[in-house]
Amino acid sequence: MNRHPSIQRLTLLGGILFLTANAVSSQEFSPENLIPGLKERAVVLNIVARIVEQDQEEIWNSINSKVTIPGRPVSLKLIGENIVVYAQFTPYQQVNGRSILVAQGQIWINIPNQGVHYQTTMQTIPMEYGEQIYFFPLGKVSSGNEAQIEIQLEMQPYAESAGAPADTATEDPILKGNEIPQ
């Protein structure tokens, strides 16, 4: 996936004064409210969103775990001063028993003197339980002097994560420009 030319020059750290992540859902979802039969099909999506500098140094992260059922999306929203990233991850169980994850990303970037640019991505990813996959909402970094947003996903059957809370979203830090580690 190639970046839009105006996005290539965007440096995440230079323009973002703060960044926060939160799990978004249209309705509160609790595995305790599942009807019999669906609880056995429920899955846990472990999501690690992070900003990585060109030297692979992690400068920010957020860890979330969400319980869902196949076909019901889990959303993540990253908000910065000049960027909004909205990602949805929807697990599906195929007839043959294999799992796939549909990853959708929407990005709004306000570039000075150019206005707001919009970009969208969608990928269907075959996925096994316990396998870690990576989603890059801004695409692959093409130059060595850019930071990137990286989202790591891992899916587990809910039954195997017995005792895990239904929603373990961590407190999301807000980074201000002068607080970003150098």
XYZ file of C-alpha atoms in Angstrom:
182
model
C 0.000 0.000 0.000
C 1.520 3.331 -1.046
C 0.913 6.559 0.750
C -0.675 9.582 -0.842
C 2.180 11.947 -1.913
C 1.073 14.670 0.485
C 1.096 12.178 3.344
C 4.642 10.978 2.631
C 6.148 14.159 4.020
C 4.001 14.092 7.146
C 5.996 13.382 10.260
C 3.732 12.142 13.008
C 5.782 13.588 15.817
C 6.177 17.042 14.315
C 2.488 17.755 13.920
C 0.861 15.810 16.723
C 0.599 17.646 20.012
C -1.390 14.898 21.606
C -2.506 11.409 20.744
C -5.006 9.287 22.541
C -6.535 5.932 21.810
C -9.842 4.598 22.922
C -11.964 1.650 22.093
C -15.158 2.720 20.376
C -18.353 0.733 20.331
C -21.880 1.602 19.356
C -23.299 -0.433 22.221
C -21.699 -1.820 25.324
C -20.953 -5.479 24.761
C -20.745 -7.934 27.623
C -20.176 -11.676 27.246
C -22.471 -12.227 30.229
C -25.373 -11.019 28.053
C -24.686 -13.537 25.284
C -27.384 -16.049 24.531
C -26.369 -19.703 24.887
C -24.369 -20.841 21.885
C -22.820 -17.451 21.153
C -20.538 -17.441 24.192
C -18.723 -20.475 22.776
C -18.136 -18.539 19.533
C -16.936 -15.354 21.251
C -13.356 -14.219 20.698
C -11.000 -11.814 22.435
C -9.119 -9.313 20.269
C -5.938 -8.081 21.943
C -4.931 -4.776 20.348
C -1.649 -2.940 20.856
C -1.523 0.445 19.107
C 1.806 2.218 19.098
C 3.897 4.925 17.483
C 7.316 3.739 16.376
C 10.124 6.062 15.290
C 12.328 5.307 12.306
C 14.918 3.648 14.584
C 12.158 1.293 15.832
C 12.014 3.029 19.215
C 8.501 2.911 20.656
C 7.458 6.357 21.845
C 3.794 5.708 22.706
C 1.467 2.735 23.093
C -1.994 1.704 24.203
C -3.121 -1.827 25.052
C -6.769 -2.940 24.757
C -8.573 -6.287 24.935
C -12.110 -6.556 23.601
C -14.565 -9.449 23.552
C -16.696 -9.790 20.434
C -18.452 -12.395 18.320
C -17.763 -13.207 14.659
C -19.239 -10.511 12.438
C -19.277 -7.819 15.139
C -16.524 -5.174 14.734
C -14.171 -3.814 17.358
C -13.138 -0.210 16.733
C -10.138 1.862 17.682
C -9.799 5.624 17.287
C -6.509 7.531 17.455
C -6.851 11.311 17.657
C -4.070 13.846 17.193
C -3.985 17.569 16.559
C -3.825 17.135 12.788
C -4.714 13.466 12.314
C -7.581 11.103 13.103
C -7.222 7.361 12.522
C -10.330 5.200 12.853
C -9.806 1.448 12.519
C -12.356 -1.363 12.674
C -11.451 -5.024 13.070
C -14.142 -7.616 12.348
C -13.435 -11.313 12.931
C -15.270 -13.904 10.844
C -15.436 -17.676 11.089
C -15.485 -19.393 7.701
C -17.497 -22.539 6.973
C -14.246 -24.549 6.896
C -13.495 -23.446 10.491
C -10.702 -21.030 9.607
C -10.777 -17.446 10.859
C -10.319 -14.224 8.933
C -10.096 -10.658 10.133
C -11.343 -7.730 8.068
C -9.288 -4.627 8.917
C -10.655 -1.265 7.802
C -8.877 2.038 8.304
C -9.969 5.623 7.725
C -7.547 8.508 8.053
C -8.145 12.254 8.051
C -5.012 14.409 7.928
C -4.998 18.198 8.029
C -1.914 19.308 6.093
C -1.051 23.018 6.426
C -1.783 25.019 3.263
C -3.314 21.925 1.609
C -6.382 21.187 3.709
C -7.803 17.913 4.924
C -6.909 14.720 3.087
C -8.874 11.483 3.486
C -7.583 7.967 2.919
C -9.221 4.601 3.451
C -7.918 1.038 3.457
C -9.463 -2.393 3.761
C -7.708 -5.735 4.087
C -8.940 -9.277 4.612
C -6.380 -11.209 6.630
C -6.391 -14.988 7.256
C -5.707 -15.432 10.954
C -5.185 -18.300 13.395
C -5.838 -18.091 17.128
C -2.739 -16.834 18.929
C -1.145 -15.467 15.753
C 0.044 -11.858 15.889
C -0.608 -9.708 12.836
C 0.219 -6.078 12.145
C -1.897 -3.362 10.538
C -0.336 -0.078 9.396
C -3.142 2.501 8.915
C -0.796 5.009 7.254
C 0.777 2.403 4.993
C 4.376 1.333 4.770
C 6.941 3.986 5.680
C 8.888 4.914 2.559
C 11.585 7.125 4.047
C 13.843 6.577 6.994
C 12.901 9.793 8.787
C 9.219 9.162 9.487
C 7.449 7.697 12.470
C 4.609 5.274 11.867
C 1.458 4.020 13.539
C 1.502 0.267 14.076
C -1.441 -1.786 15.331
C -0.708 -5.321 16.526
C -3.648 -7.720 16.755
C -4.015 -11.144 18.312
C -7.224 -13.185 18.473
C -7.982 -15.783 21.151
C -11.105 -17.862 21.782
C -13.043 -16.330 24.687
C -13.461 -19.730 26.343
C -9.658 -20.113 26.594
C -9.294 -16.711 28.197
C -11.575 -17.700 31.082
C -11.604 -15.126 33.800
C -10.485 -12.375 31.450
C -12.542 -9.239 31.842
C -14.855 -8.374 28.963
C -13.233 -5.005 28.460
C -9.721 -4.375 29.692
C -8.961 -1.112 27.945
C -6.048 0.547 29.678
C -6.073 4.137 30.744
C -5.033 5.989 27.638
C -2.263 8.500 28.069
C -2.441 11.863 26.399
C 0.910 12.973 25.072
C 1.518 16.651 24.583
C 4.233 17.902 22.263
C 6.629 18.715 25.089
C 6.022 15.344 26.812
C 6.876 13.104 23.872
C 10.024 11.154 24.794
C 13.064 12.188 22.779
